[in-house]
Coordinates of C-alpha atoms (C1' of nucleotides) in Angstrom, one line a residue:
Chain A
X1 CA 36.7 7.8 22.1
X2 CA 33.7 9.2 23.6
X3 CA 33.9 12.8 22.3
X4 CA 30.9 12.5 20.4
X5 CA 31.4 16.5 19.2
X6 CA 34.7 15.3 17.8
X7 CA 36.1 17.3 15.2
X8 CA 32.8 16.4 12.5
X9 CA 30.7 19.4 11.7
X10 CA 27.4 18.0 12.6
X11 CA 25.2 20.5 12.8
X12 CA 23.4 22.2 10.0
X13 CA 25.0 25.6 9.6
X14 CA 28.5 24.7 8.5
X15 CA 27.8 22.1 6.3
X16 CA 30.0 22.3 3.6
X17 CA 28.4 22.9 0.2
X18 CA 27.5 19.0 -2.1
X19 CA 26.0 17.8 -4.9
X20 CA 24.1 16.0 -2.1
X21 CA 21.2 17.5 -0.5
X22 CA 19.8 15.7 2.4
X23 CA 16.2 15.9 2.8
X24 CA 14.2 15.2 5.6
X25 CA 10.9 15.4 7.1
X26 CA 9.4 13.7 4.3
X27 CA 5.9 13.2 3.8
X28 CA 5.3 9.3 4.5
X29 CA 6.1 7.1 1.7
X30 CA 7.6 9.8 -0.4
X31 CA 8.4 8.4 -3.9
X32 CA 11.1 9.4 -6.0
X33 CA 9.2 10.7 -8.1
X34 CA 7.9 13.6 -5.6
X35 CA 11.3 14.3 -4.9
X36 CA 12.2 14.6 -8.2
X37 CA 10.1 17.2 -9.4
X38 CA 10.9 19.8 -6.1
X39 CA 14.3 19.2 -7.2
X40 CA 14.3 19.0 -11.0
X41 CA 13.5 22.7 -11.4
X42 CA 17.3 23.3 -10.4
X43 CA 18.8 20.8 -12.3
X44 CA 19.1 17.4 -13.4
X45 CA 19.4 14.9 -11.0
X46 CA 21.6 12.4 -11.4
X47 CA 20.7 9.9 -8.3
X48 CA 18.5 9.1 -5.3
X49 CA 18.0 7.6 -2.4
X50 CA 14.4 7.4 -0.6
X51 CA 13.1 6.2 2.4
X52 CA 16.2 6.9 4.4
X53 CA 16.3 6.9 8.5
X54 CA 14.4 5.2 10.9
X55 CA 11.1 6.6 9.8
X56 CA 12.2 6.4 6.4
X57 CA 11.3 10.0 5.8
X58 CA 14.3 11.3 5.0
X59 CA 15.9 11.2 1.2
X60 CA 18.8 12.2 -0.4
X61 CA 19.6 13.4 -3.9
X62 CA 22.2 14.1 -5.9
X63 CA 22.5 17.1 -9.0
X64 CA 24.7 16.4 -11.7
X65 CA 26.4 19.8 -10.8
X66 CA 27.4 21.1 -7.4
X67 CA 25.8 24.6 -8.6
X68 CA 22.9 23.0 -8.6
X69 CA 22.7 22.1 -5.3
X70 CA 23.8 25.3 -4.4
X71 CA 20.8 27.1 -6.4
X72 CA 18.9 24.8 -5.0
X73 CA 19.5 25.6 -1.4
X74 CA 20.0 29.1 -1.6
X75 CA 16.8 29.2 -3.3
X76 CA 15.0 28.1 -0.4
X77 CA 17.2 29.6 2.4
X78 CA 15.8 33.0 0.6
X79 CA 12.3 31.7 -0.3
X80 CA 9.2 33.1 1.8
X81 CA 7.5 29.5 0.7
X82 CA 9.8 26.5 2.0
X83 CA 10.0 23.3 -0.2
X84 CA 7.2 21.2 0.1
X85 CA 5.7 17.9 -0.6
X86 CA 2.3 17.1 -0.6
X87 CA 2.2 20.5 1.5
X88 CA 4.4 19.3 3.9
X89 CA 7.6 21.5 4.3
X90 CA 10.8 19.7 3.4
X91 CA 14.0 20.8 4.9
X92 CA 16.9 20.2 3.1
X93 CA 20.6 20.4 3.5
X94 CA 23.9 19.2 1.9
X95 CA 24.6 16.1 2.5
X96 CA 28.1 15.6 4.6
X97 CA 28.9 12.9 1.7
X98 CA 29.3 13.5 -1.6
X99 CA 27.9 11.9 -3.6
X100 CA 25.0 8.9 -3.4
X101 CA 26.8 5.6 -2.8
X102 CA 23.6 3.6 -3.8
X103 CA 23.2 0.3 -2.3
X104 CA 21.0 -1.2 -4.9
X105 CA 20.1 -3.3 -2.5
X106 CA 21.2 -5.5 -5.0
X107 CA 17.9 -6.4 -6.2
X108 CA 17.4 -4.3 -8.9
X109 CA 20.7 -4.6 -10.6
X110 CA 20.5 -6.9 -13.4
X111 CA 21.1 -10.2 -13.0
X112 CA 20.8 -13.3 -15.2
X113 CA 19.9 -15.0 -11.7
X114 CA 16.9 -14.2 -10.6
X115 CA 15.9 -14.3 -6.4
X116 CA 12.2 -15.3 -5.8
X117 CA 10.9 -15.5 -2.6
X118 CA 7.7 -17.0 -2.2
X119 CA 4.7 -15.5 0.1
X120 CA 2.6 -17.8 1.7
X121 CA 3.7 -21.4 1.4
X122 CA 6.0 -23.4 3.0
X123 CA 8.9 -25.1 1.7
X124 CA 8.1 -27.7 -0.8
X125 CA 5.0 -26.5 -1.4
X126 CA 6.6 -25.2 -5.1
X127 CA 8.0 -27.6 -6.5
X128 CA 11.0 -27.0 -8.4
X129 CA 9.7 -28.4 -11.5
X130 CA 6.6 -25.6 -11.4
X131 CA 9.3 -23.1 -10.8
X132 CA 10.8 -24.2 -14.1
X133 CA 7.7 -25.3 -15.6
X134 CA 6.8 -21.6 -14.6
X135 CA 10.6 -19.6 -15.2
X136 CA 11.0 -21.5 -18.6
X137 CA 8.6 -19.7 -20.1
X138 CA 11.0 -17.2 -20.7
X139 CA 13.6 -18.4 -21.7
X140 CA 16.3 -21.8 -20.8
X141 CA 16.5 -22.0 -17.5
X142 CA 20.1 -23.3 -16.4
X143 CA 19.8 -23.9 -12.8
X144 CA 17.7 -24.0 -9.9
X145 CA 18.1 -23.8 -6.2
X146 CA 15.6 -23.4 -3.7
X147 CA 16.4 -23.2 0.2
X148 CA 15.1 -21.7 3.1
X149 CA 16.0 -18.7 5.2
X150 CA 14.5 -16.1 7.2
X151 CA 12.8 -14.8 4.4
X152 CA 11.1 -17.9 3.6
X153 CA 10.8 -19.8 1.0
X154 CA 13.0 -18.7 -1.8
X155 CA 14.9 -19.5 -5.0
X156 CA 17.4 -18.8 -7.2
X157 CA 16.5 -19.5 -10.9
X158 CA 19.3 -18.8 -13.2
X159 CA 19.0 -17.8 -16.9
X160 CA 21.4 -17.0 -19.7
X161 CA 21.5 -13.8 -19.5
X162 CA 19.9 -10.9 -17.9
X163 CA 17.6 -10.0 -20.4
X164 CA 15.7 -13.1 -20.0
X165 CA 15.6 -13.0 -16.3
X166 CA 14.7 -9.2 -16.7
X167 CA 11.8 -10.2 -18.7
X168 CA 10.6 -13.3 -16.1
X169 CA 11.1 -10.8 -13.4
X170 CA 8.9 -8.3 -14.8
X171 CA 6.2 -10.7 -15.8
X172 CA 6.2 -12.0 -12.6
X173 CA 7.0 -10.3 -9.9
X174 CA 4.3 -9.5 -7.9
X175 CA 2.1 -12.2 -9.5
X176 CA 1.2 -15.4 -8.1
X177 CA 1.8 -18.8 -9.3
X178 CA -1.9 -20.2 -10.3
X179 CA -3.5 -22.4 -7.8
X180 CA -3.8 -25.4 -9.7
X181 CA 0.2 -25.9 -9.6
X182 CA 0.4 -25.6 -5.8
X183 CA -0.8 -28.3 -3.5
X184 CA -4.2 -28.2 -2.0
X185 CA -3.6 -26.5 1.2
X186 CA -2.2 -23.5 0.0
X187 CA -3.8 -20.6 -0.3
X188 CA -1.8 -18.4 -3.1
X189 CA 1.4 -18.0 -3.6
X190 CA 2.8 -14.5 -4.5
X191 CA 6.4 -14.0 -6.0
X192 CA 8.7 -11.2 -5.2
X193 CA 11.4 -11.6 -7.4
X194 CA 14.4 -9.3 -7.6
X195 CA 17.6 -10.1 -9.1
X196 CA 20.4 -12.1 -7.3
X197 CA 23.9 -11.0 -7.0
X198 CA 24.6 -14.5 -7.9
X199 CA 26.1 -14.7 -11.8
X200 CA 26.3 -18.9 -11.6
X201 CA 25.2 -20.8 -9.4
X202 CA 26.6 -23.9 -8.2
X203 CA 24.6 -27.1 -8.0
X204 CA 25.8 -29.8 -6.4
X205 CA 23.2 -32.5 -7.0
X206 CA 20.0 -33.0 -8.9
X207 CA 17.7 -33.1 -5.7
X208 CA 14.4 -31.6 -5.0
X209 CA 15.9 -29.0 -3.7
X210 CA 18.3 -27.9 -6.8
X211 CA 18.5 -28.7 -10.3
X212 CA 21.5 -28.0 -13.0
X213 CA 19.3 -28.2 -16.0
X214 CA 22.8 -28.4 -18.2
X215 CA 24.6 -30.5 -17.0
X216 CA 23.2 -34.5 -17.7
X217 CA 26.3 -35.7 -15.6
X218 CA 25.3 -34.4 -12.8
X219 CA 24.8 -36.9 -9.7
X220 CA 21.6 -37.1 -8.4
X221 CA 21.2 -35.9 -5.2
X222 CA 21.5 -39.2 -2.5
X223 CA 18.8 -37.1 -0.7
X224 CA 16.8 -37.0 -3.8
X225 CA 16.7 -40.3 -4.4
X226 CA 18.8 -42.9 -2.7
X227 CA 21.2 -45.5 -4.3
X228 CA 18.1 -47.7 -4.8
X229 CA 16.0 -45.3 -6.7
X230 CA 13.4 -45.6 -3.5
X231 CA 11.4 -43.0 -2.5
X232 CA 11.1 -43.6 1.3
X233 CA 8.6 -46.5 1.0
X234 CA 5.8 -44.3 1.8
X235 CA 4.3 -44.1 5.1
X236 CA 1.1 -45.7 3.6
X237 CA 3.5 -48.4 2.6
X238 CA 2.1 -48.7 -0.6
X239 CA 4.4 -49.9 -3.7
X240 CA 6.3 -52.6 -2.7
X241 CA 7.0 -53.6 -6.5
X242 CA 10.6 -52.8 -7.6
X243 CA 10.8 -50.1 -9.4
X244 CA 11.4 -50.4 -13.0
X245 CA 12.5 -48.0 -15.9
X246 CA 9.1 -49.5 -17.6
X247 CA 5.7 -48.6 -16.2
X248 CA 2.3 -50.7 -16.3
X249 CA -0.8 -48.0 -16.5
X250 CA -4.4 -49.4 -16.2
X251 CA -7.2 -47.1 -16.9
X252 CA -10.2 -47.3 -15.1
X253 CA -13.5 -46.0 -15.6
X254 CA -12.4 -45.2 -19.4
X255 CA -15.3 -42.9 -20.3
X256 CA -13.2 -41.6 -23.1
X257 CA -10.7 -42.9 -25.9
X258 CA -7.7 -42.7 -24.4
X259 CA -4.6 -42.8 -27.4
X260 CA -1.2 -43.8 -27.5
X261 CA -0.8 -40.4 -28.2
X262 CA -2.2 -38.7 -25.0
X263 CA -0.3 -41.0 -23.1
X264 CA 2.6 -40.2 -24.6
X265 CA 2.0 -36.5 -24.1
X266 CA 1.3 -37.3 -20.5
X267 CA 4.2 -39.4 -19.8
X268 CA 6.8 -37.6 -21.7
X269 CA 6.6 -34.7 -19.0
X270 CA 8.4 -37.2 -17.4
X271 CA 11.1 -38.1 -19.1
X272 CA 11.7 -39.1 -22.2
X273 CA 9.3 -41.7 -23.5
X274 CA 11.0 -44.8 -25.2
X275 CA 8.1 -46.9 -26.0
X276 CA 4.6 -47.3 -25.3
X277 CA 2.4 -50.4 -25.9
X278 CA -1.3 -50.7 -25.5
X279 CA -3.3 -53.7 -25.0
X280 CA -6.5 -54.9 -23.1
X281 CA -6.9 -56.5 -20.2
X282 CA -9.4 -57.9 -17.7
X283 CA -11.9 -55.9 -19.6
X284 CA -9.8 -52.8 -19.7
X285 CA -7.0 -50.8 -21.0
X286 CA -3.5 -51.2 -19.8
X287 CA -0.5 -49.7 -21.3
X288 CA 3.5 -50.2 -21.3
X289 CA 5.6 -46.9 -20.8
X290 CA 9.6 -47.6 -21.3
X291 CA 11.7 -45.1 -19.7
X292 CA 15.2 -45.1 -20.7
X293 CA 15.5 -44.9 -16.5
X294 CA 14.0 -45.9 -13.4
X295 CA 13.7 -42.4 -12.0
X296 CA 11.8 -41.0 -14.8
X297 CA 9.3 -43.9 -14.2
X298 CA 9.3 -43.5 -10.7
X299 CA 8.7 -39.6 -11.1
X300 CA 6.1 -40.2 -13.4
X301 CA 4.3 -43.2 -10.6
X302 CA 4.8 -40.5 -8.2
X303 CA 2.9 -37.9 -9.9
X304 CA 0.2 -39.7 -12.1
X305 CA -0.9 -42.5 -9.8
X306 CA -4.3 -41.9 -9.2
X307 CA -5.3 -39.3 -11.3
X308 CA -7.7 -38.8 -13.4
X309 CA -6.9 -37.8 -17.6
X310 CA -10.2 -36.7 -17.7
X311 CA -12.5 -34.5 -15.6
X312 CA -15.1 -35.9 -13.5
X313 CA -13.2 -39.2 -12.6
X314 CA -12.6 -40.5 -16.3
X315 CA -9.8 -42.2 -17.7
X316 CA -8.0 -42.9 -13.9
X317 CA -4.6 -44.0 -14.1
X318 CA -3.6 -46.8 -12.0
X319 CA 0.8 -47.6 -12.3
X320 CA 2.7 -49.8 -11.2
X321 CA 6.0 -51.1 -12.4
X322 CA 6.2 -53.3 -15.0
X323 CA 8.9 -56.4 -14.9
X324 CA 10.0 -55.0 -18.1
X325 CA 12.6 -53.5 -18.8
X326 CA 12.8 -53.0 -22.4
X327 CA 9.6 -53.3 -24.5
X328 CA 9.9 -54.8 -27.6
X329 CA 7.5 -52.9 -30.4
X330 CA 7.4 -54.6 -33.8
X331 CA 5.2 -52.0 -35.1
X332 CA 4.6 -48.4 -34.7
X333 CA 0.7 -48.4 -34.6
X334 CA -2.3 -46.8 -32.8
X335 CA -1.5 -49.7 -29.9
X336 CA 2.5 -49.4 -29.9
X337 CA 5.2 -47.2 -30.5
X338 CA 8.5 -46.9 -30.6
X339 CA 9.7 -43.4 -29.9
X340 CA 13.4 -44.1 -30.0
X341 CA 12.8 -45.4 -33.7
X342 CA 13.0 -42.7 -36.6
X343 CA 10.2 -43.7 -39.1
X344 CA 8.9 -42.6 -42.2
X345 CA 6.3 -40.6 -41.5
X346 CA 6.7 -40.7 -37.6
X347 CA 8.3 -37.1 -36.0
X348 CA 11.5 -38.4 -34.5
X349 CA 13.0 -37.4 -31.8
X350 CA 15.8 -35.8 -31.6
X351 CA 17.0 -34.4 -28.6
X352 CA 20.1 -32.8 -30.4
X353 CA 18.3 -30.3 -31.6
X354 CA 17.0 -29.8 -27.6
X355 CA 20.6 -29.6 -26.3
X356 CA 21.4 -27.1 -29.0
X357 CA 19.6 -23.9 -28.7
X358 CA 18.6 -23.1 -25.0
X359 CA 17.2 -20.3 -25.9
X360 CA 17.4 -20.3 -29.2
X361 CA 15.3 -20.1 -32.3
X362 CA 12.4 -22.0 -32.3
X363 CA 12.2 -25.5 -32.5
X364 CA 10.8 -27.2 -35.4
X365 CA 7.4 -28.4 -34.9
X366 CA 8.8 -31.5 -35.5
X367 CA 11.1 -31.8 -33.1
X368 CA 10.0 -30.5 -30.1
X369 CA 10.3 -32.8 -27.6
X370 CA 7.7 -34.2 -25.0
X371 CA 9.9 -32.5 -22.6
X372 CA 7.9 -29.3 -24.2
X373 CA 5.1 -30.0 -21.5
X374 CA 7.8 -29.4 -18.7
X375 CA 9.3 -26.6 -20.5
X376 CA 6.0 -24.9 -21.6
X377 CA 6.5 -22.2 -23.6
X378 CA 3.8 -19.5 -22.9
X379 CA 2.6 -19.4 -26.8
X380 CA 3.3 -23.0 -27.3
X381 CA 0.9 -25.2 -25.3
X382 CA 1.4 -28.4 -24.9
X383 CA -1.0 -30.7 -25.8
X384 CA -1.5 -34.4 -26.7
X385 CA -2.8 -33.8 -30.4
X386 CA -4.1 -35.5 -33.2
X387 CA -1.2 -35.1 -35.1
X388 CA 0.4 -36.8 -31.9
X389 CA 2.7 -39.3 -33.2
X390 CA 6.0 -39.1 -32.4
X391 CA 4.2 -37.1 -29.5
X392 CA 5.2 -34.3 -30.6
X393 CA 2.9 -31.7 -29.1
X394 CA 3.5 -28.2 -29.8
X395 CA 0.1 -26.1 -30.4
X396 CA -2.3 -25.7 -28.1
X397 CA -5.7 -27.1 -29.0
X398 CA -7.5 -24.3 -27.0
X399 CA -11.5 -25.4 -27.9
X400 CA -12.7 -26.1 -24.9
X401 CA -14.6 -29.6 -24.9
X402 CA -17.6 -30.3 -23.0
X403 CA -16.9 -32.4 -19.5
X404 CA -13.1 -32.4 -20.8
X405 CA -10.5 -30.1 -18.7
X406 CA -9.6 -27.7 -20.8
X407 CA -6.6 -26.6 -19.2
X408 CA -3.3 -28.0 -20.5
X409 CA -1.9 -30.6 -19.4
X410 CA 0.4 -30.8 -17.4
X411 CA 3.3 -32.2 -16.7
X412 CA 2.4 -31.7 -13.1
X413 CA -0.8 -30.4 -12.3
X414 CA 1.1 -27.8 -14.2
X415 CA -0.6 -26.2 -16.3
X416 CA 1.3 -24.8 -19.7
X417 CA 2.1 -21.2 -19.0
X418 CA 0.1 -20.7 -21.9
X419 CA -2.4 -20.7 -19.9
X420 CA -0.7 -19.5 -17.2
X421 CA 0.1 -16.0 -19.4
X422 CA -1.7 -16.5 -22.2
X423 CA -0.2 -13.7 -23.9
X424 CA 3.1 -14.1 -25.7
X425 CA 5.3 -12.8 -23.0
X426 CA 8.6 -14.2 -24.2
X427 CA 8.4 -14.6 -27.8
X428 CA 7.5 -17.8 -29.2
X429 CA 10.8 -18.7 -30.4
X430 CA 12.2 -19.0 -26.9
X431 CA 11.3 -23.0 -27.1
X432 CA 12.9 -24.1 -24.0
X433 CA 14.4 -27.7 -24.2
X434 CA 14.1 -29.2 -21.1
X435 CA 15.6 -32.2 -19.0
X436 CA 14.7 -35.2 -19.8
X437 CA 15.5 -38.7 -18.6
X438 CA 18.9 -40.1 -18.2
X439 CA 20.6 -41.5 -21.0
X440 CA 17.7 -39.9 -22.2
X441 CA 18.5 -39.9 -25.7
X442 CA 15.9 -41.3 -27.7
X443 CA 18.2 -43.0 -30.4
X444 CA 19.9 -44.3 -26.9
X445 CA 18.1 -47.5 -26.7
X446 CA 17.2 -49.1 -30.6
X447 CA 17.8 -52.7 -28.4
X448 CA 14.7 -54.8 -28.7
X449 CA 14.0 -57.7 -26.1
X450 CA 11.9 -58.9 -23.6
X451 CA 8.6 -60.5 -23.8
X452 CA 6.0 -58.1 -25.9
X453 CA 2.7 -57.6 -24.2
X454 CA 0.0 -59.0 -25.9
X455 CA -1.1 -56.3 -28.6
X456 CA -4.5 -56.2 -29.4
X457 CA -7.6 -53.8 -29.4
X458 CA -9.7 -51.8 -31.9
X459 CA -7.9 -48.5 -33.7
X460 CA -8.4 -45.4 -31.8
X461 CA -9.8 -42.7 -34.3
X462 CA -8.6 -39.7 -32.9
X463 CA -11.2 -38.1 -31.9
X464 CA -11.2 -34.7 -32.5
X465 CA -10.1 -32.4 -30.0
X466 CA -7.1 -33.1 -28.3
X467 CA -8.1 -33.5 -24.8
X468 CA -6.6 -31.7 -22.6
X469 CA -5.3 -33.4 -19.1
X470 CA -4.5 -31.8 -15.8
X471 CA -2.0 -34.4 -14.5
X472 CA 1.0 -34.5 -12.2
X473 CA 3.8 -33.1 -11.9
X474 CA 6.8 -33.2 -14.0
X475 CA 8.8 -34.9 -12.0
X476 CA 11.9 -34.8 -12.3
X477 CA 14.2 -37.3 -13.9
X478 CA 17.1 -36.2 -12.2
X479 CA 19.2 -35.6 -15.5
X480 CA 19.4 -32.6 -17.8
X481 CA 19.5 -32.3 -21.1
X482 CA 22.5 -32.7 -23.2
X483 CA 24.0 -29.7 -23.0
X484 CA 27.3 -28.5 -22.7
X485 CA 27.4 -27.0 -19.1
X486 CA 29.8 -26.2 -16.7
X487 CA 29.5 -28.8 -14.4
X488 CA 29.0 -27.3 -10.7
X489 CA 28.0 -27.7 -7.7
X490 CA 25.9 -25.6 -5.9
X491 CA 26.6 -24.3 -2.4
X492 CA 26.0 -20.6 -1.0
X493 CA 23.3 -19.8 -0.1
X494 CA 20.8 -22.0 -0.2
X495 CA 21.8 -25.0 1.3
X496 CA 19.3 -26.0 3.4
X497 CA 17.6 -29.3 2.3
X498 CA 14.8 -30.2 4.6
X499 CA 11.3 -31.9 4.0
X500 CA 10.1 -35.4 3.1
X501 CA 11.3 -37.1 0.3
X502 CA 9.5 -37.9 -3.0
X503 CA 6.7 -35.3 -2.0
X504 CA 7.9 -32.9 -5.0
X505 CA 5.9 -34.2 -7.8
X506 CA 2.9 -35.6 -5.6
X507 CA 2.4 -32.8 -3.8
X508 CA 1.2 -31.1 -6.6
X509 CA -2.4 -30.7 -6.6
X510 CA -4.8 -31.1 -9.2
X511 CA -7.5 -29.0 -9.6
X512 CA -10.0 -30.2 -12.5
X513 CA -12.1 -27.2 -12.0
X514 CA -9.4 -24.5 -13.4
X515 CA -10.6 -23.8 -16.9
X516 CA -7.8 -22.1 -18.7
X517 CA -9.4 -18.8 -18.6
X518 CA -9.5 -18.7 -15.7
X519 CA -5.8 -19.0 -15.6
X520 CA -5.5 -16.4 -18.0
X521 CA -7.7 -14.2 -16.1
X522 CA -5.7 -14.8 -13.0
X523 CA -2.1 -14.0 -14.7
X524 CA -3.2 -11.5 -16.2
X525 CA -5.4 -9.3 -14.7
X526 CA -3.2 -6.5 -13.3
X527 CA -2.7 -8.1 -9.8
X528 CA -1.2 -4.5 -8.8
X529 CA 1.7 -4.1 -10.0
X530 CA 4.1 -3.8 -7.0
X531 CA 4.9 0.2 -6.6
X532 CA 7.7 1.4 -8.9
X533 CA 10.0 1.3 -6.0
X534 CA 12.1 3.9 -5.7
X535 CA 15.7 3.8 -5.0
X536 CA 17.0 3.9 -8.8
X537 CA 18.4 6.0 -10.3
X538 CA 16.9 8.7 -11.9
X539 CA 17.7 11.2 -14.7
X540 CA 16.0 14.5 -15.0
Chain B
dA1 C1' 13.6 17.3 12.6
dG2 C1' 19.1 16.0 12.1
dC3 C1' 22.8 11.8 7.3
dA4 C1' 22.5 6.3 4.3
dC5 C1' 24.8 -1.7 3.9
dA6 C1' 19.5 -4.1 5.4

DNA sequence: AGCACA
């Protein structure tokens, strides 16, 4: 077999006539479009391939018409000027192959799964609840899978359909995801994002590595969180409390009112957030949050332990877990609620209408859910309002306020892609329901016991603006929404599930210095657009 | 300057 002259015509002369022309000695980083418009005056041209060979100057296109190949070459055999590009001479040929077999490099064909590789972090460094605080705002996000290979850091984030990945991947492709949602030591992170080939993905587990946002059976990953619910007892060997679905906040340094309403807006990015009660203590404010589970508590410790609600130290949250279990609130007032509780005049919950529409109309002011802060809809901020009962947040309260953050809060040190996009990129009605708690249905849990906290304390006027919070992460409660979903599990590609435990949600830093604008200005300032690459197709 | 799935 080593008659490398075998029977092939290899060389130019004999080359059989084809729609094909083969070009080569192509000016460096020739773009489709150059090549077009040599070839376009004999034609139409029907496909492409650039950046062929090892020096990636050679190209190949294809007519619609073998004629116009021919024209084409037999122009320039005759021609005293050769083709040129950019006043370098082109020399072109037919192709030995018919016709263009385009390897799409599979990135570029539509896909309701999108791939996103991240540049310059590590692993873990995005969390997978920014990257669906982030990929939500365009749309319900079913699944998520992040793993590692050669190419980094990467994910798969699947949609509905392809026009809602299309649009994600075209808003952000080539951006980066703002500062403020990644932990300290990163610099920034840019996303290429092309589609996958992937149509479903298969998730095996809720873990910090993957997330099947419709499917609330799903087991949580043992890697995720173990049988016990324990995050590895950190190295600092802090908590040693059992954990508990109910969670004791003290605020310290309470410079400003802090409401039953801003704490629900802050721990419902959580979960879903049963009850809250409110009550002094040692001089100070303490608070009650009832999960309906033990992880959404413990993501919620995770994330919020620590930090402030307000810039400049204010309002510092210091949890623990409570002995409770199930709060019992005899009345819904500005010191207790109970969320799970439809009342006259109260928004209630209802997570129904969440499971229902993934991407859907929009939601009802009045019934989007808390979980709005983890799926943030870009025109829909998220914010703990005045109109807060029922903490139901939907508006954005934009006014900046003195020493308050501005930015959104955050269901993670996420920030609302309002202010991530600040324009409308998906439209408003794409109100994304998001996972919540297990068992998180609010009507779950109308069971009253357990010893009530001592209620007491003057009547928070609201005051005015909403203040805005930079805060933790979302963590994850390891269930899903209710929806209908075809249970999977996830295995291909990304499989590889490596890093410390429990760093998802604290690793998120917070950065009280990111005014919202800023955010805007960062999204949105043309961050140059990644070159219209070229191997597509391309008509006339 | 010489034919394309990484």
């Amino acid at each position: 077999m080593t008659s490398s002259a075998a029977g092939q015509p290899q060389f130019r002369l004999t080359q059989p006539p084809s729609k094909v022309l083969h070009l080569r000695n192509l000016p460096w980083e020739c773009s489709e479009e150059e090549l077009i418009e040599i070839c376009k005056p004999f034609g139409k041209i029907v496909n492409t391939k650039c950046n062929v060979g090892a020096n990636r100057n050679q190209a190949f296109v294809e007519f619609g018409d073998l004629n116009q190949a021919i024209s084409m070459v037999s122009y320039y055999a005759s021609s005293s000027e050769p083709a040129q590009i950019r006043g370098k001479t082109v020399y072109l040929q037919y192709s030995n192959r018919q016709e263009i077999i385009n390897n799409k490099s599979s990135g570029d064909v539509p896909s309701n799964v999108l791939l996103v590789t991240f540049e310059g972090v590590e692993a873990g460094d995005v969390s997978i609840d920014v990257l669906h605080l982030v990929f939500s705002a365009f749309g319900f996000v079913h699944k998520i899978a992040t793993f590692e290979k050669t190419a980094g850091f990467q994910a798969l984030v699947q949609f509905s359909n392809s026009e809602t990945a299309s649009s994600a991947r075209t808003a952000l492709d080539g951006r980066s995801i703002p500062r403020y949602l990644l932990p300290d030591h990163v610099g920034t992170c840019h996303l290429h994002i092309s589609f996958s080939a992937h149509v479903d993905l298969t998730v095996k587990f809720q873990s910090h590595r993957s997330r099947d946002y419709t499917n609330p059976y799903l087991p949580v990953a043992p890697s995720a969180m173990d049988g016990t619910g324990q995050y590895g007892v950190g190295a600092d060997g802090k908590k040693k409390e059992p954990e508990s679905n109910v969670l004791l906040a003290s605020i310290e340094n309470m410079q400003y009112n802090v409401t039953i309403e801003v704490l629900h807006t802050i721990f419902s990015a959580f979960g879903f957030v049963q009850k809250i009660a409110m009550f002094e203590k040692n001089a100070g404010l303490q608070a009650l949050i009832q999960y309906p589970d033990i992880s959404s508590a413990v993501a919620a410790l995770e994330a919020l332990e620590g930090h402030c609600i307000y810039e400049g130290g204010y309002c510092k949250l210091h949890l623990s877990y409570s002995r409770h279990t199930d709060l019992t609130v005899k009345a819904n007032n500005d010191r207790s609620r109970d969320y799970t509780v439809p009342e006259t005049g109260l928004l209630p919950m209802q997570p129904s209408m969440l499971g229902s529409q993934p991407s859907g109309p929009a939601i009802p002011a009045s019934n989007v859910m808390p979980q709005s802060l983890l799926g943030p809809q870009p025109s829909g901020l998220v914010m703990p309002s005045a109109n807060g009962v029922g903490g139901v947040v939907q508006q954005q309260c934009p006014p900046a306020s003195g020493n308050m953050m501005s930015s959104p809060i955050v269901s993670g040190g996420q920030v609302l892609p309002n202010s991530m996009y600040g324009v409308p990129y998906p439209p408003p009605a794409t109100q994304v329901p998001i996972a919540y708690g297990p068992g998180g249905h609010p009507h779950s849990q109308p069971s009253f016991s357990g010893p009530p906290p001592s209620f007491s304390g003057a009547p928070p006027a609201f005051s005015g603006t909403p203040p805005a919070f930079s805060g933790a992460s979302p963590a994850f409660s390891g269930t899903t929404p209710p929806f209908p979903g075809p249970p999977s599990t996830f295995s291909g590609t990304p499989s590889t599930f490596s890093g410390a435990m429990g760093s998802v949600p604290s690793s998120v830093a917070f950065d009280y210095s990111q005014p919202t604008s800023l955010q805007l200005g960062r999204l949105h300032q043309p961050q140059v657009l990644p070159p219209t690459s070229g191997s597509s197709v391309f008509y006339m």
